[in-house]
PDB file of C-alpha atoms and ligand atoms in Angstrom:
ATOM      1  CA  UNK A   1      20.324 -14.503   5.285  1.00 61.00           C
ATOM      2  CA  UNK A   2      18.728 -11.141   5.675  1.00 86.00           C
ATOM      3  CA  UNK A   3      21.163  -8.932   3.811  1.00 94.00           C
ATOM      4  CA  UNK A   4      24.597  -9.268   2.228  1.00 96.00           C
ATOM      5  CA  UNK A   5      27.270  -6.616   1.646  1.00 98.00           C
ATOM      6  CA  UNK A   6      28.442  -6.907  -1.958  1.00 98.00           C
ATOM      7  CA  UNK A   7      30.856  -4.023  -1.327  1.00 98.00           C
ATOM      8  CA  UNK A   8      31.709  -2.097   1.825  1.00 98.00           C
ATOM      9  CA  UNK A   9      34.626   0.314   2.085  1.00 97.00           C
ATOM     10  CA  UNK A  10      35.367   3.863   3.259  1.00 96.00           C
ATOM     11  CA  UNK A  11      31.776   4.747   4.128  1.00 96.00           C
ATOM     12  CA  UNK A  12      30.272   3.335   0.920  1.00 98.00           C
ATOM     13  CA  UNK A  13      28.255   0.126   0.867  1.00 98.00           C
ATOM     14  CA  UNK A  14      26.328  -1.791  -1.781  1.00 98.00           C
ATOM     15  CA  UNK A  15      23.914  -4.284  -0.194  1.00 98.00           C
ATOM     16  CA  UNK A  16      21.633  -7.074  -1.366  1.00 98.00           C
ATOM     17  CA  UNK A  17      18.426  -6.934   0.642  1.00 97.00           C
ATOM     18  CA  UNK A  18      17.668 -10.605   1.025  1.00 90.00           C
ATOM     19  CA  UNK A  19      14.949 -12.853  -0.231  1.00 83.00           C
ATOM     20  CA  UNK A  20      11.776 -14.408   0.984  1.00 75.00           C
ATOM     21  CA  UNK A  21      12.420 -17.328   3.323  1.00 66.00           C
ATOM     22  CA  UNK A  22       8.753 -17.915   4.164  1.00 67.00           C
ATOM     23  CA  UNK A  23       7.471 -18.960   0.748  1.00 67.00           C
ATOM     24  CA  UNK A  24       4.682 -16.410   1.161  1.00 68.00           C
ATOM     25  CA  UNK A  25       5.855 -13.912  -1.446  1.00 72.00           C
ATOM     26  CA  UNK A  26       3.919 -14.203  -4.672  1.00 70.00           C
ATOM     27  CA  UNK A  27       5.273 -13.853  -8.182  1.00 76.00           C
ATOM     28  CA  UNK A  28       8.733 -14.081  -9.654  1.00 83.00           C
ATOM     29  CA  UNK A  29      11.690 -14.011  -7.248  1.00 88.00           C
ATOM     30  CA  UNK A  30      13.158 -10.494  -7.193  1.00 93.00           C
ATOM     31  CA  UNK A  31      16.301  -8.941  -5.741  1.00 96.00           C
ATOM     32  CA  UNK A  32      16.372  -5.527  -4.128  1.00 97.00           C
ATOM     33  CA  UNK A  33      19.535  -3.533  -3.456  1.00 98.00           C
ATOM     34  CA  UNK A  34      20.594  -0.553  -1.359  1.00 98.00           C
ATOM     35  CA  UNK A  35      23.566   1.781  -1.666  1.00 98.00           C
ATOM     36  CA  UNK A  36      24.558   3.649   1.483  1.00 98.00           C
ATOM     37  CA  UNK A  37      27.098   6.450   1.423  1.00 98.00           C
ATOM     38  CA  UNK A  38      27.825   8.701   4.388  1.00 97.00           C
ATOM     39  CA  UNK A  39      24.630   7.507   6.038  1.00 97.00           C
ATOM     40  CA  UNK A  40      22.319   8.311   3.115  1.00 98.00           C
ATOM     41  CA  UNK A  41      20.552   5.643   1.097  1.00 98.00           C
ATOM     42  CA  UNK A  42      19.731   4.942  -2.537  1.00 98.00           C
ATOM     43  CA  UNK A  43      17.168   2.151  -2.882  1.00 98.00           C
ATOM     44  CA  UNK A  44      17.281   0.207  -6.151  1.00 98.00           C
ATOM     45  CA  UNK A  45      14.126  -1.436  -7.573  1.00 98.00           C
ATOM     46  CA  UNK A  46      12.290  -1.741  -4.219  1.00 97.00           C
ATOM     47  CA  UNK A  47       9.845  -4.283  -5.664  1.00 95.00           C
ATOM     48  CA  UNK A  48       6.154  -5.084  -5.587  1.00 93.00           C
ATOM     49  CA  UNK A  49       3.657  -4.575  -2.813  1.00 90.00           C
ATOM     50  CA  UNK A  50       4.062  -8.164  -1.587  1.00 90.00           C
ATOM     51  CA  UNK A  51       7.777  -7.783  -0.775  1.00 93.00           C
ATOM     52  CA  UNK A  52       7.513  -4.405   0.935  1.00 95.00           C
ATOM     53  CA  UNK A  53       7.482  -5.595   4.552  1.00 94.00           C
ATOM     54  CA  UNK A  54      10.442  -7.958   4.063  1.00 94.00           C
ATOM     55  CA  UNK A  55      12.498  -5.268   2.280  1.00 96.00           C
ATOM     56  CA  UNK A  56      11.660  -2.703   4.956  1.00 97.00           C
ATOM     57  CA  UNK A  57      12.636  -5.029   7.805  1.00 96.00           C
ATOM     58  CA  UNK A  58      15.890  -6.048   6.124  1.00 96.00           C
ATOM     59  CA  UNK A  59      17.044  -2.579   5.180  1.00 97.00           C
ATOM     60  CA  UNK A  60      16.210  -1.244   8.637  1.00 97.00           C
ATOM     61  CA  UNK A  61      19.274  -3.164   9.878  1.00 96.00           C
ATOM     62  CA  UNK A  62      21.400  -0.988   7.594  1.00 97.00           C
ATOM     63  CA  UNK A  63      19.743   2.427   7.564  1.00 98.00           C
ATOM     64  CA  UNK A  64      16.889   4.442   9.018  1.00 98.00           C
ATOM     65  CA  UNK A  65      14.275   4.614   6.212  1.00 98.00           C
ATOM     66  CA  UNK A  66      14.091   8.383   6.739  1.00 98.00           C
ATOM     67  CA  UNK A  67      17.703   8.542   5.490  1.00 98.00           C
ATOM     68  CA  UNK A  68      16.796   7.051   2.101  1.00 98.00           C
ATOM     69  CA  UNK A  69      17.009  10.084  -0.160  1.00 98.00           C
ATOM     70  CA  UNK A  70      16.832   8.449  -3.586  1.00 98.00           C
ATOM     71  CA  UNK A  71      14.947   5.566  -5.176  1.00 98.00           C
ATOM     72  CA  UNK A  72      15.822   4.197  -8.606  1.00 98.00           C
ATOM     73  CA  UNK A  73      13.359   2.310 -10.808  1.00 98.00           C
ATOM     74  CA  UNK A  74      14.903   0.686 -13.882  1.00 98.00           C
ATOM     75  CA  UNK A  75      11.498   0.693 -15.595  1.00 98.00           C
ATOM     76  CA  UNK A  76       7.750   0.745 -14.945  1.00 97.00           C
ATOM     77  CA  UNK A  77       6.950  -2.880 -14.123  1.00 97.00           C
ATOM     78  CA  UNK A  78       5.023  -3.792 -10.945  1.00 95.00           C
ATOM     79  CA  UNK A  79       7.808  -6.071  -9.660  1.00 95.00           C
ATOM     80  CA  UNK A  80      10.083  -3.002  -9.825  1.00 97.00           C
ATOM     81  CA  UNK A  81       7.966  -0.293  -8.231  1.00 96.00           C
ATOM     82  CA  UNK A  82       4.566  -1.643  -7.186  1.00 95.00           C
ATOM     83  CA  UNK A  83       5.384  -0.748  -3.562  1.00 96.00           C
ATOM     84  CA  UNK A  84       6.132   2.892  -4.385  1.00 97.00           C
ATOM     85  CA  UNK A  85       3.195   4.370  -2.447  1.00 97.00           C
ATOM     86  CA  UNK A  86       4.466   2.724   0.754  1.00 97.00           C
ATOM     87  CA  UNK A  87       8.014   3.996   0.168  1.00 98.00           C
ATOM     88  CA  UNK A  88       6.640   7.484  -0.392  1.00 97.00           C
ATOM     89  CA  UNK A  89       5.188   7.269   3.117  1.00 96.00           C
ATOM     90  CA  UNK A  90       8.230   5.703   4.767  1.00 97.00           C
ATOM     91  CA  UNK A  91      10.951   7.883   3.212  1.00 98.00           C
ATOM     92  CA  UNK A  92      11.494  11.434   1.937  1.00 98.00           C
ATOM     93  CA  UNK A  93      13.128  10.005  -1.221  1.00 98.00           C
ATOM     94  CA  UNK A  94      12.848  11.310  -4.759  1.00 98.00           C
ATOM     95  CA  UNK A  95      12.387   8.742  -7.529  1.00 98.00           C
ATOM     96  CA  UNK A  96      14.639   8.462 -10.574  1.00 98.00           C
ATOM     97  CA  UNK A  97      12.957   6.740 -13.516  1.00 98.00           C
ATOM     98  CA  UNK A  98      12.698   7.129 -17.284  1.00 98.00           C
ATOM     99  CA  UNK A  99      10.652  10.228 -18.055  1.00 98.00           C
ATOM    100  CA  UNK A 100       8.431   8.000 -20.207  1.00 97.00           C
ATOM    101  CA  UNK A 101       6.851   6.399 -17.146  1.00 97.00           C
ATOM    102  CA  UNK A 102       6.029   9.134 -14.659  1.00 96.00           C
ATOM    103  CA  UNK A 103       2.393   9.589 -15.710  1.00 93.00           C
ATOM    104  CA  UNK A 104       1.893   5.819 -15.558  1.00 94.00           C
ATOM    105  CA  UNK A 105       3.474   5.409 -12.128  1.00 94.00           C
ATOM    106  CA  UNK A 106       0.812   7.669 -10.651  1.00 92.00           C
ATOM    107  CA  UNK A 107      -1.419   4.586 -10.995  1.00 94.00           C
ATOM    108  CA  UNK A 108       0.565   2.881  -8.216  1.00 93.00           C
ATOM    109  CA  UNK A 109      -1.306   5.131  -5.817  1.00 92.00           C
ATOM    110  CA  UNK A 110       1.344   7.818  -5.407  1.00 92.00           C
ATOM    111  CA  UNK A 111       0.086  11.368  -5.268  1.00 83.00           C
ATOM    112  CA  UNK A 112       3.121  13.654  -5.161  1.00 91.00           C
ATOM    113  CA  UNK A 113       4.371  14.068  -8.720  1.00 92.00           C
ATOM    114  CA  UNK A 114       7.016  16.538  -7.532  1.00 95.00           C
ATOM    115  CA  UNK A 115       9.009  13.623  -6.117  1.00 97.00           C
ATOM    116  CA  UNK A 116       9.750  12.153  -9.550  1.00 97.00           C
ATOM    117  CA  UNK A 117      12.982  12.961 -11.396  1.00 98.00           C
ATOM    118  CA  UNK A 118      12.561  11.905 -15.014  1.00 98.00           C
ATOM    119  CA  UNK A 119      15.698  10.494 -16.615  1.00 98.00           C
ATOM    120  CA  UNK A 120      16.026  11.596 -20.262  1.00 98.00           C
ATOM    121  CA  UNK A 121      16.682   8.950 -22.916  1.00 98.00           C
ATOM    122  CA  UNK A 122      20.397   9.809 -23.073  1.00 97.00           C
ATOM    123  CA  UNK A 123      20.875   8.879 -19.389  1.00 98.00           C
ATOM    124  CA  UNK A 124      21.999  10.771 -16.312  1.00 97.00           C
ATOM    125  CA  UNK A 125      24.014  10.684 -13.133  1.00 98.00           C
ATOM    126  CA  UNK A 126      23.830  11.345  -9.435  1.00 98.00           C
ATOM    127  CA  UNK A 127      26.514  12.354  -6.941  1.00 98.00           C
ATOM    128  CA  UNK A 128      26.232  10.802  -3.477  1.00 98.00           C
ATOM    129  CA  UNK A 129      27.074  12.745  -0.290  1.00 97.00           C
ATOM    130  CA  UNK A 130      30.641  11.372  -0.160  1.00 97.00           C
ATOM    131  CA  UNK A 131      31.297  12.243  -3.807  1.00 98.00           C
ATOM    132  CA  UNK A 132      30.546   8.746  -5.179  1.00 98.00           C
ATOM    133  CA  UNK A 133      29.210   8.820  -8.709  1.00 98.00           C
ATOM    134  CA  UNK A 134      26.144   6.916  -9.880  1.00 98.00           C
ATOM    135  CA  UNK A 135      25.450   6.629 -13.606  1.00 98.00           C
ATOM    136  CA  UNK A 136      22.077   5.850 -15.176  1.00 98.00           C
ATOM    137  CA  UNK A 137      23.033   3.796 -18.216  1.00 98.00           C
ATOM    138  CA  UNK A 138      20.582   3.729 -21.150  1.00 97.00           C
ATOM    139  CA  UNK A 139      19.258   0.199 -21.749  1.00 98.00           C
ATOM    140  CA  UNK A 140      16.151   0.973 -23.778  1.00 98.00           C
ATOM    141  CA  UNK A 141      14.051  -1.966 -25.028  1.00 97.00           C
ATOM    142  CA  UNK A 142      15.854  -4.284 -22.591  1.00 97.00           C
ATOM    143  CA  UNK A 143      13.042  -5.099 -22.131  1.00 96.00           C
ATOM    144  CA  UNK A 144      11.098  -1.863 -21.532  1.00 98.00           C
ATOM    145  CA  UNK A 145      11.185   0.982 -24.101  1.00 98.00           C
ATOM    146  CA  UNK A 146      12.243   3.399 -21.341  1.00 98.00           C
ATOM    147  CA  UNK A 147      14.831   1.447 -19.391  1.00 98.00           C
ATOM    148  CA  UNK A 148      18.012   2.236 -17.444  1.00 98.00           C
ATOM    149  CA  UNK A 149      20.695   0.305 -15.654  1.00 98.00           C
ATOM    150  CA  UNK A 150      22.577   1.777 -12.711  1.00 98.00           C
ATOM    151  CA  UNK A 151      26.368   1.800 -12.458  1.00 98.00           C
ATOM    152  CA  UNK A 152      27.996   2.503  -9.110  1.00 98.00           C
ATOM    153  CA  UNK A 153      31.471   3.793  -9.970  1.00 98.00           C
ATOM    154  CA  UNK A 154      32.737   3.306  -6.398  1.00 98.00           C
ATOM    155  CA  UNK A 155      32.020  -0.432  -6.154  1.00 98.00           C
ATOM    156  CA  UNK A 156      32.142  -1.309  -9.850  1.00 98.00           C
ATOM    157  CA  UNK A 157      28.699  -2.938  -9.535  1.00 98.00           C
ATOM    158  CA  UNK A 158      26.361  -2.694 -12.524  1.00 98.00           C
ATOM    159  CA  UNK A 159      22.688  -3.186 -11.679  1.00 98.00           C
ATOM    160  CA  UNK A 160      21.023  -4.493 -14.832  1.00 98.00           C
ATOM    161  CA  UNK A 161      17.336  -4.817 -13.948  1.00 98.00           C
ATOM    162  CA  UNK A 162      15.767  -7.660 -15.896  1.00 98.00           C
ATOM    163  CA  UNK A 163      18.900  -8.237 -17.970  1.00 98.00           C
ATOM    164  CA  UNK A 164      20.671 -11.246 -16.526  1.00 98.00           C
ATOM    165  CA  UNK A 165      17.438 -12.498 -14.993  1.00 97.00           C
ATOM    166  CA  UNK A 166      17.368 -16.208 -14.201  1.00 96.00           C
ATOM    167  CA  UNK A 167      14.282 -18.119 -13.189  1.00 93.00           C
ATOM    168  CA  UNK A 168      15.058 -21.145 -10.998  1.00 92.00           C
ATOM    169  CA  UNK A 169      12.526 -23.494  -9.400  1.00 89.00           C
ATOM    170  CA  UNK A 170      11.167 -21.832  -6.263  1.00 84.00           C
ATOM    171  CA  UNK A 171      13.648 -21.700  -3.406  1.00 84.00           C
ATOM    172  CA  UNK A 172      16.625 -22.870  -5.491  1.00 89.00           C
ATOM    173  CA  UNK A 173      18.067 -19.576  -6.742  1.00 92.00           C
ATOM    174  CA  UNK A 174      21.766 -19.395  -5.789  1.00 94.00           C
ATOM    175  CA  UNK A 175      22.951 -16.001  -4.618  1.00 95.00           C
ATOM    176  CA  UNK A 176      25.991 -15.988  -6.922  1.00 97.00           C
ATOM    177  CA  UNK A 177      26.507 -17.657 -10.283  1.00 98.00           C
ATOM    178  CA  UNK A 178      28.960 -20.484  -9.587  1.00 95.00           C
ATOM    179  CA  UNK A 179      28.942 -22.310 -12.908  1.00 96.00           C
ATOM    180  CA  UNK A 180      28.067 -20.023 -15.792  1.00 98.00           C
ATOM    181  CA  UNK A 181      27.488 -22.816 -18.289  1.00 97.00           C
ATOM    182  CA  UNK A 182      24.915 -24.457 -15.981  1.00 97.00           C
ATOM    183  CA  UNK A 183      23.297 -21.110 -15.230  1.00 98.00           C
ATOM    184  CA  UNK A 184      22.554 -20.304 -18.887  1.00 98.00           C
ATOM    185  CA  UNK A 185      19.594 -22.667 -19.069  1.00 97.00           C
ATOM    186  CA  UNK A 186      17.755 -20.608 -16.418  1.00 97.00           C
ATOM    187  CA  UNK A 187      18.238 -17.379 -18.402  1.00 97.00           C
ATOM    188  CA  UNK A 188      17.424 -18.467 -21.933  1.00 96.00           C
ATOM    189  CA  UNK A 189      13.624 -18.419 -21.881  1.00 95.00           C
ATOM    190  CA  UNK A 190      13.279 -14.942 -20.401  1.00 95.00           C
ATOM    191  CA  UNK A 191      15.820 -13.238 -22.646  1.00 96.00           C
ATOM    192  CA  UNK A 192      14.603 -15.004 -25.763  1.00 95.00           C
ATOM    193  CA  UNK A 193      11.036 -13.765 -25.314  1.00 95.00           C
ATOM    194  CA  UNK A 194      11.146 -10.425 -23.467  1.00 96.00           C
ATOM    195  CA  UNK A 195      13.852  -8.671 -25.515  1.00 96.00           C
ATOM    196  CA  UNK A 196      12.564  -7.489 -28.901  1.00 96.00           C
ATOM    197  CA  UNK A 197      15.726  -8.090 -30.949  1.00 96.00           C
ATOM    198  CA  UNK A 198      19.441  -8.694 -30.455  1.00 96.00           C
ATOM    199  CA  UNK A 199      20.135  -5.328 -32.096  1.00 96.00           C
ATOM    200  CA  UNK A 200      19.173  -3.522 -28.858  1.00 97.00           C
ATOM    201  CA  UNK A 201      21.502  -5.765 -26.858  1.00 97.00           C
ATOM    202  CA  UNK A 202      24.467  -4.866 -29.034  1.00 96.00           C
ATOM    203  CA  UNK A 203      23.729  -1.175 -28.734  1.00 96.00           C
ATOM    204  CA  UNK A 204      23.688  -1.476 -24.936  1.00 97.00           C
ATOM    205  CA  UNK A 205      26.856  -3.608 -24.887  1.00 97.00           C
ATOM    206  CA  UNK A 206      28.775  -0.901 -26.744  1.00 95.00           C
ATOM    207  CA  UNK A 207      28.289   1.278 -23.670  1.00 95.00           C
ATOM    208  CA  UNK A 208      28.262  -1.319 -20.886  1.00 96.00           C
ATOM    209  CA  UNK A 209      31.531  -2.961 -21.902  1.00 96.00           C
ATOM    210  CA  UNK A 210      33.352   0.363 -21.547  1.00 97.00           C
ATOM    211  CA  UNK A 211      32.412   0.606 -17.869  1.00 98.00           C
ATOM    212  CA  UNK A 212      34.843  -0.832 -15.262  1.00 97.00           C
ATOM    213  CA  UNK A 213      32.351  -3.527 -14.213  1.00 98.00           C
ATOM    214  CA  UNK A 214      33.419  -5.804 -11.345  1.00 98.00           C
ATOM    215  CA  UNK A 215      30.026  -7.355 -10.672  1.00 98.00           C
ATOM    216  CA  UNK A 216      26.633  -7.587 -12.405  1.00 98.00           C
ATOM    217  CA  UNK A 217      23.599  -7.499 -10.115  1.00 98.00           C
ATOM    218  CA  UNK A 218      20.296  -8.361 -11.842  1.00 98.00           C
ATOM    219  CA  UNK A 219      16.775  -7.874 -10.490  1.00 97.00           C
ATOM    220  CA  UNK A 220      16.000 -11.602 -10.704  1.00 95.00           C
ATOM    221  CA  UNK A 221      18.186 -14.620 -10.098  1.00 95.00           C
ATOM    222  CA  UNK A 222      21.881 -14.735  -9.267  1.00 97.00           C
ATOM    223  CA  UNK A 223      24.706 -12.176  -9.127  1.00 98.00           C
ATOM    224  CA  UNK A 224      27.627 -12.392 -11.556  1.00 98.00           C
ATOM    225  CA  UNK A 225      31.103 -11.849 -10.130  1.00 96.00           C
ATOM    226  CA  UNK A 226      34.315 -11.054 -12.056  1.00 85.00           C
ATOM    227  CA  UNK A 227      34.745 -13.993 -14.424  1.00 94.00           C
ATOM    228  CA  UNK A 228      31.069 -14.814 -14.864  1.00 97.00           C
ATOM    229  CA  UNK A 229      30.328 -11.119 -15.551  1.00 97.00           C
ATOM    230  CA  UNK A 230      32.619 -11.250 -18.583  1.00 96.00           C
ATOM    231  CA  UNK A 231      31.039 -14.517 -19.710  1.00 98.00           C
ATOM    232  CA  UNK A 232      27.607 -12.942 -19.387  1.00 98.00           C
ATOM    233  CA  UNK A 233      28.528 -10.065 -21.717  1.00 98.00           C
ATOM    234  CA  UNK A 234      29.833 -12.606 -24.261  1.00 97.00           C
ATOM    235  CA  UNK A 235      26.710 -14.771 -23.972  1.00 98.00           C
ATOM    236  CA  UNK A 236      24.107 -12.056 -24.260  1.00 98.00           C
ATOM    237  CA  UNK A 237      25.822 -10.439 -27.232  1.00 96.00           C
ATOM    238  CA  UNK A 238      25.049 -13.506 -29.303  1.00 95.00           C
ATOM    239  CA  UNK A 239      21.600 -14.722 -28.294  1.00 96.00           C
ATOM    240  CA  UNK A 240      18.732 -14.623 -30.791  1.00 94.00           C
ATOM    241  CA  UNK A 241      15.603 -13.072 -29.319  1.00 94.00           C
ATOM    242  CA  UNK A 242      12.190 -11.533 -29.928  1.00 94.00           C
ATOM    243  CA  UNK A 243      11.347 -10.905 -33.554  1.00 93.00           C
ATOM    244  CA  UNK A 244      14.703 -12.434 -34.575  1.00 92.00           C
ATOM    245  CA  UNK A 245      13.234 -15.851 -33.809  1.00 90.00           C
ATOM    246  CA  UNK A 246       9.472 -15.447 -33.437  1.00 88.00           C
ATOM    247  CA  UNK A 247       7.402 -17.230 -36.034  1.00 78.00           C
ATOM    248  CA  UNK A 248       3.945 -16.243 -37.127  1.00 65.00           C
TER     249      UNK A 248
HETATM  250 FE1  LIG B   1      10.353  -5.995 -16.336  1.00 87.34          FE
HETATM  251 FE1  LIG B   2      11.628  -7.710 -13.375  1.00 87.34          FE
END
């Protein structure tokens, strides 16, 4: 399964860019996504250096890399943007990321600082060539201090970065959450340790719950469709995490 259309209608598509089938990719399993509207692309969390060739091959079935005009990084981590220098060479895209991280991202070997578009803490938006609206939703401290989610108003898909991450044994990650109650056990450890306190979750939920979300697409693990998306919001609103539970 190279790619999967999560939404495709009237010249607007939201695609999942596949996963490693070879077992050669190192590190935590990560999802990459692509929005295409009127032939122009927005690449979401392209990933680390080790996944670059697989992501490039898969997305080339959907779009010419030279038509990727925007790249979104939800935060500064290497599994989010470690491949940035290669994407700078392959595409003319500008990069949308929290303004906190631009001077750090230079360390990924990118040289053209003019291609960064810093997102202020309050958030931002982007209009695609067909008029589709993209919203950068503040999600600070979830887990990074400068962190955004991406909401695609056309498809109703909310990309949540590390929020909703699930870590399955290698090769066993289902594409969609089928049984939410079973799925919880693969999410608990990450959320309990990487999020500093439940207070930041509640602040984010106040905003996220007002969006017309039809699907939640995280950077790791499985995608939440209608019913499981609602269950996810309920679950995460009540988990203890970080300093709420850390001893010593
Ligand atoms: Fe992260
Ligand atoms: Fe991540």
